[in-house]
PDB file of C-alpha atoms and ligand atoms in Angstrom:
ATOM      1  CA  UNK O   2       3.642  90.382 168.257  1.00 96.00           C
ATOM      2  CA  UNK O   3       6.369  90.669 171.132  1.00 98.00           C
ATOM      3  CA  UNK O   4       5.646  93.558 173.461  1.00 98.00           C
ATOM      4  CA  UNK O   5       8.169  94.813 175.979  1.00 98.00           C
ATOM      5  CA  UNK O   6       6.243  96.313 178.838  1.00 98.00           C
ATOM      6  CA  UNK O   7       7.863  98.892 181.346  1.00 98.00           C
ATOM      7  CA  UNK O   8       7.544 101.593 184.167  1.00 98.00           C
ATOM      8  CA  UNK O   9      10.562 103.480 183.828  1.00 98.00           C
ATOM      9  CA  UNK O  10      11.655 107.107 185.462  1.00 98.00           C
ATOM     10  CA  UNK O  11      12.561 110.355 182.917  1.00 98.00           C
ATOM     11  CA  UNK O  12      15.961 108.596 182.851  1.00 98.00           C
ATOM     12  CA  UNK O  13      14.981 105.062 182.134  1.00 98.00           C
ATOM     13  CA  UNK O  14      15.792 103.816 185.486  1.00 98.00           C
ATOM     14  CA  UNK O  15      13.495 100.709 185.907  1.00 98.00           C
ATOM     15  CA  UNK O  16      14.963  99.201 189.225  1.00 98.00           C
ATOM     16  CA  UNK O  17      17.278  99.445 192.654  1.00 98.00           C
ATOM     17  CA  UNK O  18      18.250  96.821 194.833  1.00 98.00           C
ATOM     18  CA  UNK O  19      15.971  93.989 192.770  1.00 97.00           C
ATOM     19  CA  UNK O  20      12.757  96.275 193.974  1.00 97.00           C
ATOM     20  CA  UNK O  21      10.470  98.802 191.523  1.00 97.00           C
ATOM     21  CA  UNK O  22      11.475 101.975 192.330  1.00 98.00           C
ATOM     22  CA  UNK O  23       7.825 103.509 193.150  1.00 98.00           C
ATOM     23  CA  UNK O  24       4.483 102.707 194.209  1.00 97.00           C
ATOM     24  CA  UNK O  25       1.821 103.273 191.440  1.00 98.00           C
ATOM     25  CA  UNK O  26      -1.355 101.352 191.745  1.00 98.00           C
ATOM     26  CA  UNK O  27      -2.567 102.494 188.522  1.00 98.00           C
ATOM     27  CA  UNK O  28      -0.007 101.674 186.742  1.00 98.00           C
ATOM     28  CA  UNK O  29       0.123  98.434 188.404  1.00 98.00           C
ATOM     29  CA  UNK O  30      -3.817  98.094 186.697  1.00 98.00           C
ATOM     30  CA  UNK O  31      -2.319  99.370 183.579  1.00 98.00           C
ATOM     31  CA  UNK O  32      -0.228  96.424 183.376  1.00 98.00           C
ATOM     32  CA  UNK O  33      -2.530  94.653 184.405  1.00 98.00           C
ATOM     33  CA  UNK O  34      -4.752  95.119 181.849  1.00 98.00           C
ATOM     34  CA  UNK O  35      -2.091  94.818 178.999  1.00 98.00           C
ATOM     35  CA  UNK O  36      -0.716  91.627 180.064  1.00 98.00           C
ATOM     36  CA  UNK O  37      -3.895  89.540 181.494  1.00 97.00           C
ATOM     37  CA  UNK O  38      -4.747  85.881 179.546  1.00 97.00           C
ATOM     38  CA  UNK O  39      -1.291  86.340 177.571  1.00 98.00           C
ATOM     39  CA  UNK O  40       2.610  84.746 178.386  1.00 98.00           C
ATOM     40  CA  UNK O  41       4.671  86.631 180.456  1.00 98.00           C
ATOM     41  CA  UNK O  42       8.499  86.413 179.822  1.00 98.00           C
ATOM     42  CA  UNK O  43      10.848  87.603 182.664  1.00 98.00           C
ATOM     43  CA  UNK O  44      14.329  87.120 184.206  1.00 98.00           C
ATOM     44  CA  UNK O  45      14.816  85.440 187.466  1.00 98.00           C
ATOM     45  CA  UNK O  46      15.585  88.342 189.177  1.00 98.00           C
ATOM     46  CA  UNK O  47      11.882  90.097 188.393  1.00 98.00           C
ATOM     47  CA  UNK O  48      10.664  86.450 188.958  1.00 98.00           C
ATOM     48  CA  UNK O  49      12.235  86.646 192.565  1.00 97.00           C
ATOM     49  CA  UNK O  50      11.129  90.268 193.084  1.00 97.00           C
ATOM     50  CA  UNK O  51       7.977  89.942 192.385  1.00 97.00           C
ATOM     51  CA  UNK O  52       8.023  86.476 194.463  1.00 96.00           C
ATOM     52  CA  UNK O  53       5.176  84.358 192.917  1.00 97.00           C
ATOM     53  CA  UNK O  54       3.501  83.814 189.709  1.00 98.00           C
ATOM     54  CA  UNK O  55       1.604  86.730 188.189  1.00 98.00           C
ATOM     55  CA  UNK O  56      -1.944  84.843 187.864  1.00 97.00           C
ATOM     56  CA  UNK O  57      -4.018  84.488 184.404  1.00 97.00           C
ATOM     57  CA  UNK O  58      -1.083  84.339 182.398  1.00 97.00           C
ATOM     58  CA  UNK O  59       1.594  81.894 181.663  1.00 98.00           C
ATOM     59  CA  UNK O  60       4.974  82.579 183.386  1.00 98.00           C
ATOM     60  CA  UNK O  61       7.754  81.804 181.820  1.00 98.00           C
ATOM     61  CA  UNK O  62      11.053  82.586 183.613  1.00 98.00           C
ATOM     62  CA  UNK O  63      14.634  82.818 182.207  1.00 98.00           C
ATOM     63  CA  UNK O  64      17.726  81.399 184.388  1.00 98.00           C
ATOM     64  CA  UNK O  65      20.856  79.879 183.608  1.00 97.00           C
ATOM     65  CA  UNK O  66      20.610  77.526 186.508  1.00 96.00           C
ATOM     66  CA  UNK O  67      19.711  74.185 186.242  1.00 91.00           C
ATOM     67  CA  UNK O  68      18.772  73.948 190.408  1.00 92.00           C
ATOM     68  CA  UNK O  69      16.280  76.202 190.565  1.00 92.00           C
ATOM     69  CA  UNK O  70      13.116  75.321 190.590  1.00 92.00           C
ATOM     70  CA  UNK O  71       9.771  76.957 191.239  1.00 93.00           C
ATOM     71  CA  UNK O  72       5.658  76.065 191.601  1.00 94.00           C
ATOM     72  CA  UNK O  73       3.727  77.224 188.728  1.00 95.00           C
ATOM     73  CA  UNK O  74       6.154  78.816 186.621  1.00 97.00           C
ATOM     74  CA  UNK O  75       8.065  77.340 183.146  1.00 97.00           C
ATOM     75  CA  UNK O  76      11.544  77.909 183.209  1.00 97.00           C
ATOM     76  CA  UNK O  77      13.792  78.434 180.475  1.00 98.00           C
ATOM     77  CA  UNK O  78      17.410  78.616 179.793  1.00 97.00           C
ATOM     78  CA  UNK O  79      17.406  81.276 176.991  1.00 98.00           C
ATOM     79  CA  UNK O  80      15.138  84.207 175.723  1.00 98.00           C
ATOM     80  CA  UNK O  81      15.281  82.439 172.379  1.00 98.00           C
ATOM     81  CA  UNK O  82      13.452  79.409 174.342  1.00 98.00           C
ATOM     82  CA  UNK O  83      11.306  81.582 176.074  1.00 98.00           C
ATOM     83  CA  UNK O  84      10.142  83.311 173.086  1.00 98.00           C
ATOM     84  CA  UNK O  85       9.550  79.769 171.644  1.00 97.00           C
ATOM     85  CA  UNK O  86       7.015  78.888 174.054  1.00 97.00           C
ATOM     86  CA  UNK O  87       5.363  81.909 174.200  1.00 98.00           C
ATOM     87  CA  UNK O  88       4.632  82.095 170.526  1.00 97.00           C
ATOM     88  CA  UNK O  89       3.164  78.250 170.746  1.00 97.00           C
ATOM     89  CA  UNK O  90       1.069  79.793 173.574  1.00 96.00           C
ATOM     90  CA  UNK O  91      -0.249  82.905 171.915  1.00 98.00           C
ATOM     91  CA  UNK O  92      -0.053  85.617 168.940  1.00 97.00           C
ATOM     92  CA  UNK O  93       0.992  88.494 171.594  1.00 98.00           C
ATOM     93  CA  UNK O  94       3.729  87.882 173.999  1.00 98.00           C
ATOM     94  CA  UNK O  95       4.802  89.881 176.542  1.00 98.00           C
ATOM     95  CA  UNK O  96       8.288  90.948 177.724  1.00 98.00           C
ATOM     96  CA  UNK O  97       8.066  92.347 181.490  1.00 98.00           C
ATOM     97  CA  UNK O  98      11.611  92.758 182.412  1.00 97.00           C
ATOM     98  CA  UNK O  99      13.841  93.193 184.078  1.00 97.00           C
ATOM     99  CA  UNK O 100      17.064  95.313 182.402  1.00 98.00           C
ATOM    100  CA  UNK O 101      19.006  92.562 180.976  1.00 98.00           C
ATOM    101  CA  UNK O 102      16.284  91.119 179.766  1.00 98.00           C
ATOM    102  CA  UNK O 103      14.716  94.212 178.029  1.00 98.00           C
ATOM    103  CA  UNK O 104      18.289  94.672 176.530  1.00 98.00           C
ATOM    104  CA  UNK O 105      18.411  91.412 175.081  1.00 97.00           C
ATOM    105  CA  UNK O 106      14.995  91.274 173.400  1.00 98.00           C
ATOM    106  CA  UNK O 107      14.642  95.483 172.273  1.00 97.00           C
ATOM    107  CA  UNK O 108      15.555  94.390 169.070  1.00 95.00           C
ATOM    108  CA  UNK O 109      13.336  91.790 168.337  1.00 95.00           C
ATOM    109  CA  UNK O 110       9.995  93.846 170.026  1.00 97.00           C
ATOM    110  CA  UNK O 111       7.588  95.180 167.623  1.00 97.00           C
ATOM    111  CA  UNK O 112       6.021  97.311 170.303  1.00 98.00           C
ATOM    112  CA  UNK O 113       7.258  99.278 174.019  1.00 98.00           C
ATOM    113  CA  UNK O 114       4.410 100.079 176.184  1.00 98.00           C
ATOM    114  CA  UNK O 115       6.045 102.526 178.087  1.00 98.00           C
ATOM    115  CA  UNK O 116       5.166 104.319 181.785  1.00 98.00           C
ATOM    116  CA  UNK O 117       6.954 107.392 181.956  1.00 98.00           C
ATOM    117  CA  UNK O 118       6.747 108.583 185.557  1.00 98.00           C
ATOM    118  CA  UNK O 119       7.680 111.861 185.799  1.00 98.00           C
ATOM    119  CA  UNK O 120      10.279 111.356 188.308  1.00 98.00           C
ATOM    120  CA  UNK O 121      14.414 111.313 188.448  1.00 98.00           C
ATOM    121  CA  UNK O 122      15.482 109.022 191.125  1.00 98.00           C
ATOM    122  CA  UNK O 123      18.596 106.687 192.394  1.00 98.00           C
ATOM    123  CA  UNK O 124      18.534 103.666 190.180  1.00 98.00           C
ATOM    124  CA  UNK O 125      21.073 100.030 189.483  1.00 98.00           C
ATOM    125  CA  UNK O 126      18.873  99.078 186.237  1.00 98.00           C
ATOM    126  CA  UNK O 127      17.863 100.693 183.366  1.00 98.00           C
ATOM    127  CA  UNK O 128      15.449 100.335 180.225  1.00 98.00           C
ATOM    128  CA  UNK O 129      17.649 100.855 177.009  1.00 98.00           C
ATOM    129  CA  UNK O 130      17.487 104.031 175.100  1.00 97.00           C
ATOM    130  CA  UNK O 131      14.259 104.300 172.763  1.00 97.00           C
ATOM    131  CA  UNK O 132      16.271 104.889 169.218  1.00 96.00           C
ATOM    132  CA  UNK O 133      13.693 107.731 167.123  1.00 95.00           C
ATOM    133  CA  UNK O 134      15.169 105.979 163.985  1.00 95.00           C
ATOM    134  CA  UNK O 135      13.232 102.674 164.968  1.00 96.00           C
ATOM    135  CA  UNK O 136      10.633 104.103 167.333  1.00 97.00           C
ATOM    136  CA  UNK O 137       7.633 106.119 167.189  1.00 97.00           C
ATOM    137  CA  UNK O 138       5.517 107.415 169.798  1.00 98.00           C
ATOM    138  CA  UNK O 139       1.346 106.517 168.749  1.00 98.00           C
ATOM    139  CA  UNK O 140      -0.400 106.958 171.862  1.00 98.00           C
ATOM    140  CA  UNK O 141       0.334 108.516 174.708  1.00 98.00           C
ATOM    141  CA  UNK O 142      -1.983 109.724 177.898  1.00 98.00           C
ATOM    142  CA  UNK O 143      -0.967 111.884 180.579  1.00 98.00           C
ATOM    143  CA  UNK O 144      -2.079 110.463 184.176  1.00 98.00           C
ATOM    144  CA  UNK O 145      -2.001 112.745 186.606  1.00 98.00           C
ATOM    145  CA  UNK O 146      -0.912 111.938 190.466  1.00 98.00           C
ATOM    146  CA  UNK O 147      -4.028 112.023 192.667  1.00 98.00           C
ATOM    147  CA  UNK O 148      -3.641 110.961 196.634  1.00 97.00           C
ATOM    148  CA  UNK O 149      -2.830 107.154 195.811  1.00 98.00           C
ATOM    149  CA  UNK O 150      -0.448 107.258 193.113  1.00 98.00           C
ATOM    150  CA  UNK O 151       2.362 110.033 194.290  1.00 98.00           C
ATOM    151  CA  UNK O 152       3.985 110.845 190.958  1.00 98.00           C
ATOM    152  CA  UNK O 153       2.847 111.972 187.533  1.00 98.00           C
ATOM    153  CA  UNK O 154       3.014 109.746 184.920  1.00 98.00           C
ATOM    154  CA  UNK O 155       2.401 109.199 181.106  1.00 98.00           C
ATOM    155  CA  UNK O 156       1.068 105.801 179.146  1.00 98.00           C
ATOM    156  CA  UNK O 157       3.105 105.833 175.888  1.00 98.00           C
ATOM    157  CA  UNK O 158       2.935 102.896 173.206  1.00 98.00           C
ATOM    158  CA  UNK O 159       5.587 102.706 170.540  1.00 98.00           C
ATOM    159  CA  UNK O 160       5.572 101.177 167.566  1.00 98.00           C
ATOM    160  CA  UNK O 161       8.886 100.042 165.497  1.00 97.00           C
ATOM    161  CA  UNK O 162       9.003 101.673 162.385  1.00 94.00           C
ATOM    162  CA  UNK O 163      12.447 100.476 161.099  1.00 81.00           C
ATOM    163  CA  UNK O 164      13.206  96.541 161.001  1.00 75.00           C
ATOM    164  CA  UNK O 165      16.529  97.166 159.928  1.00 72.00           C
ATOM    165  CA  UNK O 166      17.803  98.848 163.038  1.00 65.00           C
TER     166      UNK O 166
HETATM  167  N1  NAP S 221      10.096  99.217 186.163  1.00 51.49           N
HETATM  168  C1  NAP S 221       9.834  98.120 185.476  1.00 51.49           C
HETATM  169  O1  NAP S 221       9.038  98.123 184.532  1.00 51.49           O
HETATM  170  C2  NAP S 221      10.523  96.839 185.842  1.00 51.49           C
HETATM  171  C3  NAP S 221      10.114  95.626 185.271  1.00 51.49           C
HETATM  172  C4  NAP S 221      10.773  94.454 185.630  1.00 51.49           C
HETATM  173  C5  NAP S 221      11.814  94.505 186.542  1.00 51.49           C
HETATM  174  N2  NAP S 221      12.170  95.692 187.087  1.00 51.49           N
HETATM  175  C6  NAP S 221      13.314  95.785 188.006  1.00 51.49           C
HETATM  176  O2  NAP S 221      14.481  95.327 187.323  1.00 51.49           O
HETATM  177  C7  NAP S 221      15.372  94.742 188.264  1.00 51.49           C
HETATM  178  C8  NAP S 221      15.728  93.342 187.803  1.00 51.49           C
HETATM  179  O3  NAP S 221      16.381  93.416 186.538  1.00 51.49           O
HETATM  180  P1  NAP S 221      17.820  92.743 186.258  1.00 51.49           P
HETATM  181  O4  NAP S 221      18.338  93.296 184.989  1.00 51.49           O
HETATM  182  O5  NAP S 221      18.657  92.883 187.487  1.00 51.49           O
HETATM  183  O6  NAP S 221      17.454  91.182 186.129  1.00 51.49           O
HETATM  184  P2  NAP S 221      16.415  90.373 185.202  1.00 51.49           P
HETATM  185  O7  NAP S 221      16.569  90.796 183.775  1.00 51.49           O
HETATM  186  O8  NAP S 221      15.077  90.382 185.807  1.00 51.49           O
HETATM  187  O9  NAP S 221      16.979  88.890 185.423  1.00 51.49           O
HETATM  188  C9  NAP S 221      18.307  88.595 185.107  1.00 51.49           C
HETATM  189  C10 NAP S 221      18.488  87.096 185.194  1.00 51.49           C
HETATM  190  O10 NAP S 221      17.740  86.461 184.149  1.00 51.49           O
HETATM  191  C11 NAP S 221      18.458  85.356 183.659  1.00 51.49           C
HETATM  192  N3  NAP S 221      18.831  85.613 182.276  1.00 51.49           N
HETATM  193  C12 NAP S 221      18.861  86.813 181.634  1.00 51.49           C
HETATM  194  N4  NAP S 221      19.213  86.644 180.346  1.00 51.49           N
HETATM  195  C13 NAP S 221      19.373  85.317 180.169  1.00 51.49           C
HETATM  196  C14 NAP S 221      19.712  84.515 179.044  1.00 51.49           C
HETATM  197  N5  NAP S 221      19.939  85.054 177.839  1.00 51.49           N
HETATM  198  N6  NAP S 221      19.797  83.181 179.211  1.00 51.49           N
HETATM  199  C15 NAP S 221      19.553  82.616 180.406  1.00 51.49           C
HETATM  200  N7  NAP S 221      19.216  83.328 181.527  1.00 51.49           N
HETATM  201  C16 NAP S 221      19.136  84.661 181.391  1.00 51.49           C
HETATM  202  C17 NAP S 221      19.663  85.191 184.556  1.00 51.49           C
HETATM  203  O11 NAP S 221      19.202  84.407 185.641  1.00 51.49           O
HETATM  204  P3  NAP S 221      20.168  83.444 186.514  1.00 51.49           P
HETATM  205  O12 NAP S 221      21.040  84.355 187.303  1.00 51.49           O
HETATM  206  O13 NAP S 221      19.196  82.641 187.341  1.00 51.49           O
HETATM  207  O14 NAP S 221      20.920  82.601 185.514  1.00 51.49           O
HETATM  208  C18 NAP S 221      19.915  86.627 185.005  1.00 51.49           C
HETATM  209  O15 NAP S 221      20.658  86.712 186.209  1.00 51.49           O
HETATM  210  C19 NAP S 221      14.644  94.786 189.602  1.00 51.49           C
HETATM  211  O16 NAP S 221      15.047  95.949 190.311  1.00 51.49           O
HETATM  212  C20 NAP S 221      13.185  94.894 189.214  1.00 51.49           C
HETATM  213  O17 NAP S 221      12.403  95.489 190.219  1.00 51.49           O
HETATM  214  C21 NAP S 221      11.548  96.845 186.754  1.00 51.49           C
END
């Protein structure tokens, strides 16, 4: 089971400037929750945005170059590696960003779980569009914004329903 997993504004901007583009702690705990004791797949630019090794799960980093090197992470030169490892590490793998790597691995996801934050805002990266011919929505919950968490925002999980697209 690959599972991308993604925060992304009402028109699927994801990132600016290699930062997140909000502050939502409960979404933060979302993903969390989703992605704790399972392998973590990212691109070196999330790795370096985030800036250290998400803990109680494997990392496993994407990058091209071969002089980069970093403390508790495995890096790999392709997704197709990356999804290697992962699958020798666990059933459910987990694909946490950032655009090009989304792009790259859509089509081989059997699952999106999706923040919608109800927000439109400046943006450099962007999720890919959700096709309805491969996609439907099975869950979603409507968080509200309370004093901590400024915008409103909704958990969805999709599930592929096409192989063939
Ligand atoms: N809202 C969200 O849910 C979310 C989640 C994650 C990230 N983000 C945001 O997204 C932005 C970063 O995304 P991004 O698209 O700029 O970068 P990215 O996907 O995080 O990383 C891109 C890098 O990954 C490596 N890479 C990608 N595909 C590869 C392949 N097939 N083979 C080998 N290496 C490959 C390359 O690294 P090298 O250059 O080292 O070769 C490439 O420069 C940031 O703003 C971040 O905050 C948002």
């Amino acid at each position: 089971m690959i599972t991308l997993v993604v925060a992304a504004g009402k028109k699927n901007e994801i990132g600016k400037d290699n930062q997140l583009l909000w502050h939502q702690p409960k979404d933060l705990k979302h993903f969390k929750e989703i992605t704790q004791g399972h392998p973590v797949i990212m691109g070196r630019k999330t790795y370096e945005s985030i800036g250290k090794p998400l803990p109680n799960r494997t990392n496993i980093v994407i990058s091209r170059r071969k002089d980069w090197f970093q403390e508790g992470i495995l890096i790999v030169g392709s997704l197709k590696e990356a999804l290697k490892f992962a699958k020798k590490i666990d059933d459910e793998v987990f694909v946490i960003g950032g655009g090009e790597v989304f792009k790259q691995s859509l089509e081989q996801a059997d699952k999106i779980e999706m923040t919608r934050v109800e927000v439109e805002t400046e943006a450099d990266v962007f999720f890919p569009e959700i096709n309805p011919k491969v996609w439907i929505l099975t869950q979603e919950e409507f968080i509200p914004k309370d004093e901590k968490n400024p915008l409103d925002m909704y958990f969805q999980t999709f599930e592929r329903i096409n192989t063939t697209l």
